Amino acid sequence: MSVEQLYQEIILDHYRVKRNAGLRDPYDVEVHHVNPSCGDELTLRVDVVDGTISDVSYDAQGCSISQASTSVMSDLVIGGSSEHALELFDGFQRMIQGQGKVSLDEETYGDAVAFEGVAQFPARVKCAMLGWSAMRDALLRVQAGVKEES
Amino acid sequence: MSVEQLYQEIILDHYRVKRNAGLRDPYDVEVHHVNPSCGDELTLRVDVVDGTISDVSYDAQGCSISQASTSVMSDLVIGGSSEHALELFDGFQRMIQGQGKVSLDEETYGDAVAFEGVAQFPARVKCAMLGWSAMRDALLRVQAGVKEES
Amino acid sequence: MSDLYDVEAVRREFPILARQIGAYPLTYLDSANTSQKPQAVVDAIADHYLSHNANVARAMHVLGAEATAAFEGARTAVADFIGASRSEEVVFTKNASEALNLAAHTLGSRLGPGDEVVVSVMEHHSNIVPWQLACERTGATLRWFDITDEGRLDIEGAVRDGLINSRTKVVSLTWVSNVLGTVNPVAQVAAMAHSVGAVMVVDGSQGVPQLPTDVADLGCDMLAFTGHKICGPTGIGVLWGSYDLLESLPPFLGGGEMIEVVRMTGSTYAPPPYRFEAGTQPIAQAVGLHAAIRYVSALGMDQIAAHEHDLTAYALEGMSHVRGLRILGPTEAVDRGGAISFTLDGVHPHDVMQLLDSRGVAIRGGHHCARPLHDRLGVQSSCRASVYLYTTHDEIDRLVEALDYTGAFFSGRLATTGGVR
Amino acid sequence: MSDLYDVEAVRREFPILARQIGAYPLTYLDSANTSQKPQAVVDAIADHYLSHNANVARAMHVLGAEATAAFEGARTAVADFIGASRSEEVVFTKNASEALNLAAHTLGSRLGPGDEVVVSVMEHHSNIVPWQLACERTGATLRWFDITDEGRLDIEGAVRDGLINSRTKVVSLTWVSNVLGTVNPVAQVAAMAHSVGAVMVVDGSQGVPQLPTDVADLGCDMLAFTGHKICGPTGIGVLWGSYDLLESLPPFLGGGEMIEVVRMTGSTYAPPPYRFEAGTQPIAQAVGLHAAIRYVSALGMDQIAAHEHDLTAYALEGMSHVRGLRILGPTEAVDRGGAISFTLDGVHPHDVMQLLDSRGVAIRGGHHCARPLHDRLGVQSSCRASVYLYTTHDEIDRLVEALDYTGAFFSGRLATTGGVR
Ligand SMILES: Cc1ncc(COP(=O)(O)O)c(C=O)c1O
Ligand SMILES: Cc1ncc(COP(=O)(O)O)c(C=O)c1O
């Protein structure tokens, strides 16, 4: 597994030009996630209107993998239902923890398939999951009716 | 070094028939020493009259080496001066910690030369020293004018 | 059972067992103190250092990823070995003593005056002193199970005295006694503890190496054990705890890797098990422990238990014929581990040990870090012979022979008759 | 100096350094994280397990005596190595973090509200969190030295602010920073501490492996360090303390071997160092540490320091030409150890680490267990390259080359021009 397969052009593109970056109003829930091993931090907001994710915005410090992954994720989930986003999360997590044995459906996942290489680098799995985990956490809080981060 | 050299007949004799065993009055100082690695315990009393050790008595729980060593020591120091007893201590300790390279003067040390074999068994050095250390401790307390064990 | 178990093949894996002590072959009967190590464990450690050494978690390069995979792989192997439901329930420590101190410190944070902690009089010092220190710090009271005259846990007496009651917050008990060999009814005591809402801690230092382990069957909330007694390296121990319990506890030692965010003004802590693992962990030792677990699992823990049971029965029977020998603890191999403590009339344990050693027989003399138990038994110290998976019947014969010789040597029978019995 | 130092001969003692990472030779520049181990250390550990393994102190048979002699011999070797006046001043722990926790717990027993503990903002988490926990337990206040813009200890500012004053009870400071490389004027700070009656603790985790050590010259009362950073095994650390200080302190962990007399109703404790060594010690690890000390002593600590100094200067110079690279800490090799932390414009440390790793260059990316220092420097994380006694000039060249490549890769320069600079 070469590092060039890890850093696909798609990933570098998202890293250089992040989609949906910057914190925006309105939002239902804001969460703050940390990767203690490297200190990466992410603040992420979601806004859900009638079961549809109307916005995901964020402020992130982190490596190319974590930032690009958050960027790709935001593009994928905005405009869809919460349920769909949580399903996407499950599939993405299965792939990334699959040590290269699980692949994603390109139709459904679009740019996220570029992260299949990350599954070969166990040390980077947490990086790729940071944004996704924050999104899942935020959606679960919305569903539970929690408005503020506890 | 064979175990028979460790357990000289002299040592076994003192172990079977301990000299000066049993606690007696009068005494100036009583001390209590413990060997934490095996739990051996020794209560020892000394009585000093005009600089001369008039009695050493003791109650001991311990192995043959520690009991015989205490017995031999008591025979050696009773009737002599405190200074002489402390000198005997120094010589005995040097020998026992000398890993077999130091020997004792038979004239001066009598039965105690039988313990030269112990110096080859580092694990038993503490056993052979228990009575001697207690005696030294007690004499130093007498010299310091301490009557009761602190 | 024991025809299937090829102890000679097992012994070939342990080079140290071929040693000569003077003119005698080594007869190592001190395995309850520490076990010997098979070649596979030593090789696994060497291979780790020579080919995969790096720090874990924090190092993300290839070597770091290899070392991390090896370390976390060891955690998973330990979890599987003891039937834990998640590998995050396995905390690595330096030995069983640190594991029990970790338990006492963190559970101690919940104690106060009026609360009670219960241990037993047969505990190893490592399962007494940490609780004494915790009680001193918090004002809680230490109480303990007594033993019966046969050397078993006195449950009846405990029930009569209301030992476990609404004030009880922690019960910490050894699974197998390192002196008496007694196997305690841990699940029963755990049920008593749970019925009053107390946490049940088990000292598995002797149990885990000897018996198949399943934390669910033991019914406990925490289980401590130590690597060096189960064919593993020194420098590593384990505290297993149910995840919900671990998650509710404060940190123990502070430092690198146990944190979430450190600010000069205050810090937050990582989830279990990392919260309890400060600083660089015993990485190569975890690799060695993994190899040890692989080794004993390949032999089969039930086979090992059967082999030990067989040898213990054989030793109890052989020793019963030695003049002046008194066994401390159960004299029948029922609910009994492979440690046999005893006294020999008129001969101090140090002297027994020394005489035996001169014939290559290695046993332990002293109070075996269980002074309160010796007090209770009315002896100042004792001898202990302990078998393990590599012990043979021949070795037991040599022990018995050497004990006969020792009795004769010190009673003077030897000098006069020239013979032994 | 460095013509006398035959680094190629040294490297032959470290089999792991011959590894290939993909198409590239391993370039291990993560020694501040953990050092590699020479064959002699690995062999000493294996030989111990295969020929002399037994528990210590408590086991008095031949194997027990051999293991005890090996373990206590290691203690004496450590004492000699750091210029301690008695071997009883050397306490073995599992790592430097446990050593610092031991210091914080036992010295913490003397702290109360109004008392102050002083550390510095450049400390490793292992020299911050234990003191935070001790202050929480006791109500004492934690204060800290700041750093200057060059990354050196701000003594002037400390004097101005009265940082060390009559309320100060403990000062705990790192000798060499694991991030900045700064060598702190420990003796000067110790004198300040002593002038107000405070105890001086030094974290020697980075200093002891790199510089000749003499506790009298350092002027401290306690010194902590860790085996795995000085060519020794994981699972062992050292706390040195002056005997009088150690003797005045209460126990830390409770258990076997740290006791004098245990009764169910209360216990008394052994003198130092045993009071602080509960349970079965890292015996084989002490043997390995002894072999490591023999190894570095044979090379000569002053030779090792000179070699590192030479390489650090060479690396600082080479790295100064990398586009967008900013060094954290002193940029000159004066009073400076062999750890060089840096950032690369627009590239996150994880990504730098990953790109370098793909070329066999192993460095660390993150906050290196020094988050408050990174906060202070205004960076979220950094990269760190660190040299040791086996590092070569070639390896530094490979680092610089790989850094150039990395900058180009992420800026897109690579794709367009096909070249690097
Ligand atoms: C300065 C410093 N202090 C303390 C430590 C902690 O050492 P250990 O992880 O071995 O406990 C380290 C290394 O990690 C260090 O660099
Ligand atoms: C029953 C029991 N508990 C605890 C311990 C302590 O184990 P360690 O010395 O490895 O900490 C031992 C062994 O020494 C033991 O036999």
PDB file of C-alpha atoms and ligand atoms in Angstrom, chain C residues 32-33 94-98 100 123-124 126-127 174 176-178 203 205-206 226-229 236 364 369 384, chain D residues 55 58 278-281, ligand 2:
ATOM      1  CA  ALA C  32       3.458 -20.422  43.040  1.00  0.00           C
ATOM      2  CA  ASN C  33       6.219 -17.869  43.595  1.00  0.00           C
ATOM      3  CA  LYS C  94       3.142  -3.984  36.251  1.00  0.00           C
ATOM      4  CA  ASN C  95       1.998  -6.912  38.409  1.00  0.00           C
ATOM      5  CA  ALA C  96      -0.982  -8.151  40.410  1.00  0.00           C
ATOM      6  CA  SER C  97      -0.007  -5.886  43.288  1.00  0.00           C
ATOM      7  CA  GLU C  98      -0.349  -2.765  41.158  1.00  0.00           C
ATOM      8  CA  LEU C 100      -4.988  -4.485  43.391  1.00  0.00           C
ATOM      9  CA  GLU C 123      -5.034 -13.087  51.619  1.00  0.00           C
ATOM     10  CA  HIS C 124      -1.612 -12.330  50.217  1.00  0.00           C
ATOM     11  CA  SER C 126      -0.936  -7.507  48.183  1.00  0.00           C
ATOM     12  CA  ASN C 127      -4.657  -7.976  48.820  1.00  0.00           C
ATOM     13  CA  THR C 174      -8.406 -14.519  46.583  1.00  0.00           C
ATOM     14  CA  VAL C 176      -6.946 -19.684  45.181  1.00  0.00           C
ATOM     15  CA  SER C 177      -4.840 -19.319  48.328  1.00  0.00           C
ATOM     16  CA  ASN C 178      -1.106 -19.111  47.685  1.00  0.00           C
ATOM     17  CA  ASP C 203      -7.298 -11.817  43.310  1.00  0.00           C
ATOM     18  CA  SER C 205      -2.894 -14.414  40.917  1.00  0.00           C
ATOM     19  CA  GLN C 206      -2.911 -18.132  41.742  1.00  0.00           C
ATOM     20  CA  THR C 226       0.090 -11.357  37.193  1.00  0.00           C
ATOM     21  CA  GLY C 227       2.045 -12.403  34.106  1.00  0.00           C
ATOM     22  CA  HIS C 228       5.051 -14.062  35.686  1.00  0.00           C
ATOM     23  CA  LYS C 229       3.030 -16.842  37.333  1.00  0.00           C
ATOM     24  CA  ILE C 236       3.237  -7.168  33.611  1.00  0.00           C
ATOM     25  CA  ARG C 364       9.983 -21.554  49.458  1.00  0.00           C
ATOM     26  CA  CYS C 369       3.558 -12.802  52.025  1.00  0.00           C
ATOM     27  CA  ARG C 384       5.760 -24.380  50.497  1.00  0.00           C
TER      28      ARG C 384
ATOM     29  CA  ASN D  55      11.469 -14.646  42.245  1.00  0.00           C
ATOM     30  CA  ARG D  58      11.671 -14.293  49.043  1.00  0.00           C
ATOM     31  CA  ALA D 278       5.285  -3.571  46.125  1.00  0.00           C
ATOM     32  CA  GLY D 279       4.880  -6.992  44.600  1.00  0.00           C
ATOM     33  CA  THR D 280       7.073  -8.923  42.230  1.00  0.00           C
ATOM     34  CA  GLN D 281       9.437  -6.452  40.645  1.00  0.00           C
TER      35      GLN D 281
HETATM   36  C1  LIG E   2      -2.473 -14.776  45.882  1.00  0.00           C
HETATM   37  C2  LIG E   2      -1.489 -13.765  45.410  1.00  0.00           C
HETATM   38  N1  LIG E   2      -1.871 -12.478  45.294  1.00  0.00           N
HETATM   39  C3  LIG E   2      -1.039 -11.522  44.849  1.00  0.00           C
HETATM   40  C4  LIG E   2       0.262 -11.816  44.509  1.00  0.00           C
HETATM   41  C5  LIG E   2       1.148 -10.695  44.058  1.00  0.00           C
HETATM   42  O1  LIG E   2       1.578 -10.865  42.729  1.00  0.00           O
HETATM   43  P1  LIG E   2       2.764  -9.926  42.228  1.00  0.00           P
HETATM   44  O2  LIG E   2       3.905 -10.169  43.160  1.00  0.00           O
HETATM   45  O3  LIG E   2       3.072 -10.363  40.848  1.00  0.00           O
HETATM   46  O4  LIG E   2       2.277  -8.522  42.303  1.00  0.00           O
HETATM   47  C6  LIG E   2       0.719 -13.147  44.632  1.00  0.00           C
HETATM   48  C7  LIG E   2       2.096 -13.558  44.304  1.00  0.00           C
HETATM   49  O5  LIG E   2       3.089 -13.069  44.749  1.00  0.00           O
HETATM   50  C8  LIG E   2      -0.182 -14.139  45.102  1.00  0.00           C
HETATM   51  O6  LIG E   2       0.200 -15.405  45.234  1.00  0.00           O
END
